[in-house]
Amino acid sequence: MKTVSLIVSEENPTLPRDVEELYPGKFKVFNMKYYPGHGIRKDEMDRMYKELSQIKREVEKADVIFYARSYGVFYKNQWEKMKKFFDKPVVIATEAIITRLRELNAKKIYLVTPYNQRRHDYEIKWLKDFGFEVVGSIALGRTGGKAIASTPHELTLQAVSVAQQSLADAIYVACTILSTLPVLEKMKGRLPVVTAAGAMFEVAREKELIDF
């Protein structure tokens, strides 16, 4: 039985809860401190890796590592740095999202985020930086981890059902703090749906890093 070390922001109670309910006993959770920003600047990266160094040995006791945050890993050079840092395979949420959208050959994306407008706009810019066209989007208007974590599944499903009626190639539902794993089946429709949490599982299964 493969085990996973799950690294999340301390602002994220939902993903640890969801994985424990769906896959009991397979995940060990590691919480990292929440800092504002995106982890792009050198001082932010240095602080992040200092914190990761303190948990590295424990984290590497699992078969695979899920880095379920976007902080410090928005772009390819940051993905490579993260993978070199750990001695075990790492599945990074942001990389898994881009991988899945590319595997679907999706060019036009309908974006659903739980975010406020400012953070939502950053997500649009991030997708554009990878060459995707955002043809429509819904921001659920929530600010901060607590508000995002309390988003009811119904609200997310309503937004996805609106997105299912669009001219996009695929729907992307952002944020690992937004609970999506328990409702992945309900999201299914005409268009494929990639969620931040779901993408990590899909990529890990493709690479046979997990067996569940």
PDB file of N, CA, C and O in Angstrom, residues 100-102 104-112 132-136 163-164 166-173 190-194:
ATOM      1  N   ARG A 100      -2.556  18.207 -16.783  1.00  0.00           N
ATOM      2  CA  ARG A 100      -3.864  17.635 -17.125  1.00  0.00           C
ATOM      3  C   ARG A 100      -4.551  18.440 -18.242  1.00  0.00           C
ATOM      4  O   ARG A 100      -5.116  17.859 -19.162  1.00  0.00           O
ATOM      5  N   LEU A 101      -4.487  19.759 -18.165  1.00  0.00           N
ATOM      6  CA  LEU A 101      -5.110  20.583 -19.209  1.00  0.00           C
ATOM      7  C   LEU A 101      -4.440  20.336 -20.566  1.00  0.00           C
ATOM      8  O   LEU A 101      -5.101  20.265 -21.598  1.00  0.00           O
ATOM      9  N   ARG A 102      -3.130  20.164 -20.542  1.00  0.00           N
ATOM     10  CA  ARG A 102      -2.408  19.890 -21.793  1.00  0.00           C
ATOM     11  C   ARG A 102      -2.726  18.494 -22.315  1.00  0.00           C
ATOM     12  O   ARG A 102      -2.836  18.284 -23.532  1.00  0.00           O
ATOM     13  N   LEU A 104      -5.454  16.992 -22.051  1.00  0.00           N
ATOM     14  CA  LEU A 104      -6.798  17.088 -22.640  1.00  0.00           C
ATOM     15  C   LEU A 104      -6.780  17.879 -23.953  1.00  0.00           C
ATOM     16  O   LEU A 104      -7.806  18.023 -24.604  1.00  0.00           O
ATOM     17  N   ASN A 105      -5.603  18.404 -24.299  1.00  0.00           N
ATOM     18  CA  ASN A 105      -5.449  19.237 -25.493  1.00  0.00           C
ATOM     19  C   ASN A 105      -6.378  20.448 -25.449  1.00  0.00           C
ATOM     20  O   ASN A 105      -6.905  20.891 -26.474  1.00  0.00           O
ATOM     21  N   ALA A 106      -6.586  20.952 -24.248  1.00  0.00           N
ATOM     22  CA  ALA A 106      -7.494  22.088 -24.054  1.00  0.00           C
ATOM     23  C   ALA A 106      -6.755  23.391 -24.322  1.00  0.00           C
ATOM     24  O   ALA A 106      -5.684  23.633 -23.766  1.00  0.00           O
ATOM     25  N   LYS A 107      -7.328  24.195 -25.184  1.00  0.00           N
ATOM     26  CA  LYS A 107      -6.757  25.519 -25.465  1.00  0.00           C
ATOM     27  C   LYS A 107      -7.607  26.602 -24.793  1.00  0.00           C
ATOM     28  O   LYS A 107      -7.098  27.562 -24.243  1.00  0.00           O
ATOM     29  N   LYS A 108      -8.926  26.393 -24.864  1.00  0.00           N
ATOM     30  CA  LYS A 108      -9.859  27.365 -24.282  1.00  0.00           C
ATOM     31  C   LYS A 108     -10.365  26.834 -22.942  1.00  0.00           C
ATOM     32  O   LYS A 108     -10.935  25.748 -22.870  1.00  0.00           O
ATOM     33  N   ILE A 109     -10.164  27.629 -21.914  1.00  0.00           N
ATOM     34  CA  ILE A 109     -10.482  27.198 -20.551  1.00  0.00           C
ATOM     35  C   ILE A 109     -11.604  28.044 -19.967  1.00  0.00           C
ATOM     36  O   ILE A 109     -11.624  29.261 -20.151  1.00  0.00           O
ATOM     37  N   TYR A 110     -12.521  27.384 -19.274  1.00  0.00           N
ATOM     38  CA  TYR A 110     -13.489  28.105 -18.436  1.00  0.00           C
ATOM     39  C   TYR A 110     -12.995  27.939 -17.001  1.00  0.00           C
ATOM     40  O   TYR A 110     -12.854  26.819 -16.505  1.00  0.00           O
ATOM     41  N   LEU A 111     -12.725  29.052 -16.358  1.00  0.00           N
ATOM     42  CA  LEU A 111     -12.121  29.046 -15.025  1.00  0.00           C
ATOM     43  C   LEU A 111     -13.165  29.268 -13.936  1.00  0.00           C
ATOM     44  O   LEU A 111     -13.956  30.206 -14.010  1.00  0.00           O
ATOM     45  N   VAL A 112     -13.150  28.401 -12.927  1.00  0.00           N
ATOM     46  CA  VAL A 112     -13.965  28.602 -11.726  1.00  0.00           C
ATOM     47  C   VAL A 112     -13.010  28.698 -10.545  1.00  0.00           C
ATOM     48  O   VAL A 112     -12.193  27.804 -10.317  1.00  0.00           O
ATOM     49  N   PHE A 132      -2.813  29.325 -22.370  1.00  0.00           N
ATOM     50  CA  PHE A 132      -4.249  29.025 -22.435  1.00  0.00           C
ATOM     51  C   PHE A 132      -5.054  30.309 -22.634  1.00  0.00           C
ATOM     52  O   PHE A 132      -4.659  31.380 -22.187  1.00  0.00           O
ATOM     53  N   GLU A 133      -6.197  30.144 -23.276  1.00  0.00           N
ATOM     54  CA  GLU A 133      -7.132  31.266 -23.432  1.00  0.00           C
ATOM     55  C   GLU A 133      -8.291  31.042 -22.458  1.00  0.00           C
ATOM     56  O   GLU A 133      -8.916  29.977 -22.458  1.00  0.00           O
ATOM     57  N   VAL A 134      -8.558  32.027 -21.615  1.00  0.00           N
ATOM     58  CA  VAL A 134      -9.677  31.925 -20.673  1.00  0.00           C
ATOM     59  C   VAL A 134     -10.907  32.549 -21.335  1.00  0.00           C
ATOM     60  O   VAL A 134     -10.985  33.756 -21.513  1.00  0.00           O
ATOM     61  N   VAL A 135     -11.863  31.690 -21.720  1.00  0.00           N
ATOM     62  CA  VAL A 135     -13.017  32.167 -22.495  1.00  0.00           C
ATOM     63  C   VAL A 135     -14.206  32.547 -21.609  1.00  0.00           C
ATOM     64  O   VAL A 135     -15.180  33.129 -22.068  1.00  0.00           O
ATOM     65  N   GLY A 136     -14.112  32.220 -20.336  1.00  0.00           N
ATOM     66  CA  GLY A 136     -15.165  32.588 -19.389  1.00  0.00           C
ATOM     67  C   GLY A 136     -14.697  32.233 -17.997  1.00  0.00           C
ATOM     68  O   GLY A 136     -13.792  31.408 -17.830  1.00  0.00           O
ATOM     69  N   ALA A 163     -20.439  26.582 -16.286  1.00  0.00           N
ATOM     70  CA  ALA A 163     -19.263  26.410 -17.147  1.00  0.00           C
ATOM     71  C   ALA A 163     -19.483  25.315 -18.192  1.00  0.00           C
ATOM     72  O   ALA A 163     -18.978  25.408 -19.318  1.00  0.00           O
ATOM     73  N   GLN A 164     -20.268  24.292 -17.828  1.00  0.00           N
ATOM     74  CA  GLN A 164     -20.538  23.179 -18.754  1.00  0.00           C
ATOM     75  C   GLN A 164     -21.296  23.644 -20.003  1.00  0.00           C
ATOM     76  O   GLN A 164     -21.302  22.943 -21.013  1.00  0.00           O
ATOM     77  N   SER A 166     -20.553  26.359 -21.660  1.00  0.00           N
ATOM     78  CA  SER A 166     -19.702  27.309 -22.387  1.00  0.00           C
ATOM     79  C   SER A 166     -19.088  26.675 -23.636  1.00  0.00           C
ATOM     80  O   SER A 166     -19.258  25.481 -23.891  1.00  0.00           O
ATOM     81  N   LEU A 167     -18.339  27.473 -24.364  1.00  0.00           N
ATOM     82  CA  LEU A 167     -17.650  27.001 -25.571  1.00  0.00           C
ATOM     83  C   LEU A 167     -16.199  26.627 -25.285  1.00  0.00           C
ATOM     84  O   LEU A 167     -15.380  26.530 -26.207  1.00  0.00           O
ATOM     85  N   ALA A 168     -15.883  26.382 -24.036  1.00  0.00           N
ATOM     86  CA  ALA A 168     -14.509  26.021 -23.654  1.00  0.00           C
ATOM     87  C   ALA A 168     -14.197  24.579 -24.064  1.00  0.00           C
ATOM     88  O   ALA A 168     -15.094  23.797 -24.387  1.00  0.00           O
ATOM     89  N   ASP A 169     -12.905  24.250 -24.032  1.00  0.00           N
ATOM     90  CA  ASP A 169     -12.474  22.859 -24.247  1.00  0.00           C
ATOM     91  C   ASP A 169     -12.472  22.089 -22.931  1.00  0.00           C
ATOM     92  O   ASP A 169     -12.596  20.865 -22.908  1.00  0.00           O
ATOM     93  N   ALA A 170     -12.268  22.813 -21.831  1.00  0.00           N
ATOM     94  CA  ALA A 170     -12.210  22.182 -20.517  1.00  0.00           C
ATOM     95  C   ALA A 170     -12.526  23.209 -19.443  1.00  0.00           C
ATOM     96  O   ALA A 170     -12.413  24.418 -19.660  1.00  0.00           O
ATOM     97  N   ILE A 171     -12.917  22.694 -18.284  1.00  0.00           N
ATOM     98  CA  ILE A 171     -13.211  23.545 -17.115  1.00  0.00           C
ATOM     99  C   ILE A 171     -12.114  23.298 -16.091  1.00  0.00           C
ATOM    100  O   ILE A 171     -11.758  22.140 -15.814  1.00  0.00           O
ATOM    101  N   TYR A 172     -11.586  24.365 -15.545  1.00  0.00           N
ATOM    102  CA  TYR A 172     -10.591  24.239 -14.475  1.00  0.00           C
ATOM    103  C   TYR A 172     -11.137  24.888 -13.204  1.00  0.00           C
ATOM    104  O   TYR A 172     -11.505  26.054 -13.208  1.00  0.00           O
ATOM    105  N   VAL A 173     -11.186  24.100 -12.134  1.00  0.00           N
ATOM    106  CA  VAL A 173     -11.665  24.569 -10.826  1.00  0.00           C
ATOM    107  C   VAL A 173     -10.458  24.728  -9.910  1.00  0.00           C
ATOM    108  O   VAL A 173      -9.787  23.754  -9.562  1.00  0.00           O
ATOM    109  N   ARG A 190     -20.538  17.452 -20.310  1.00  0.00           N
ATOM    110  CA  ARG A 190     -20.058  17.490 -21.694  1.00  0.00           C
ATOM    111  C   ARG A 190     -18.570  17.823 -21.770  1.00  0.00           C
ATOM    112  O   ARG A 190     -17.829  17.266 -22.568  1.00  0.00           O
ATOM    113  N   LEU A 191     -18.136  18.729 -20.906  1.00  0.00           N
ATOM    114  CA  LEU A 191     -16.735  19.159 -20.899  1.00  0.00           C
ATOM    115  C   LEU A 191     -15.963  18.480 -19.772  1.00  0.00           C
ATOM    116  O   LEU A 191     -16.510  18.282 -18.680  1.00  0.00           O
ATOM    117  N   PRO A 192     -14.691  18.138 -20.015  1.00  0.00           N
ATOM    118  CA  PRO A 192     -13.880  17.577 -18.932  1.00  0.00           C
ATOM    119  C   PRO A 192     -13.603  18.630 -17.866  1.00  0.00           C
ATOM    120  O   PRO A 192     -13.484  19.817 -18.176  1.00  0.00           O
ATOM    121  N   VAL A 193     -13.516  18.186 -16.627  1.00  0.00           N
ATOM    122  CA  VAL A 193     -13.270  19.098 -15.507  1.00  0.00           C
ATOM    123  C   VAL A 193     -11.965  18.715 -14.823  1.00  0.00           C
ATOM    124  O   VAL A 193     -11.757  17.553 -14.463  1.00  0.00           O
ATOM    125  N   VAL A 194     -11.097  19.690 -14.659  1.00  0.00           N
ATOM    126  CA  VAL A 194      -9.845  19.504 -13.921  1.00  0.00           C
ATOM    127  C   VAL A 194      -9.943  20.338 -12.651  1.00  0.00           C
ATOM    128  O   VAL A 194     -10.219  21.536 -12.726  1.00  0.00           O
TER     129      VAL A 194
END
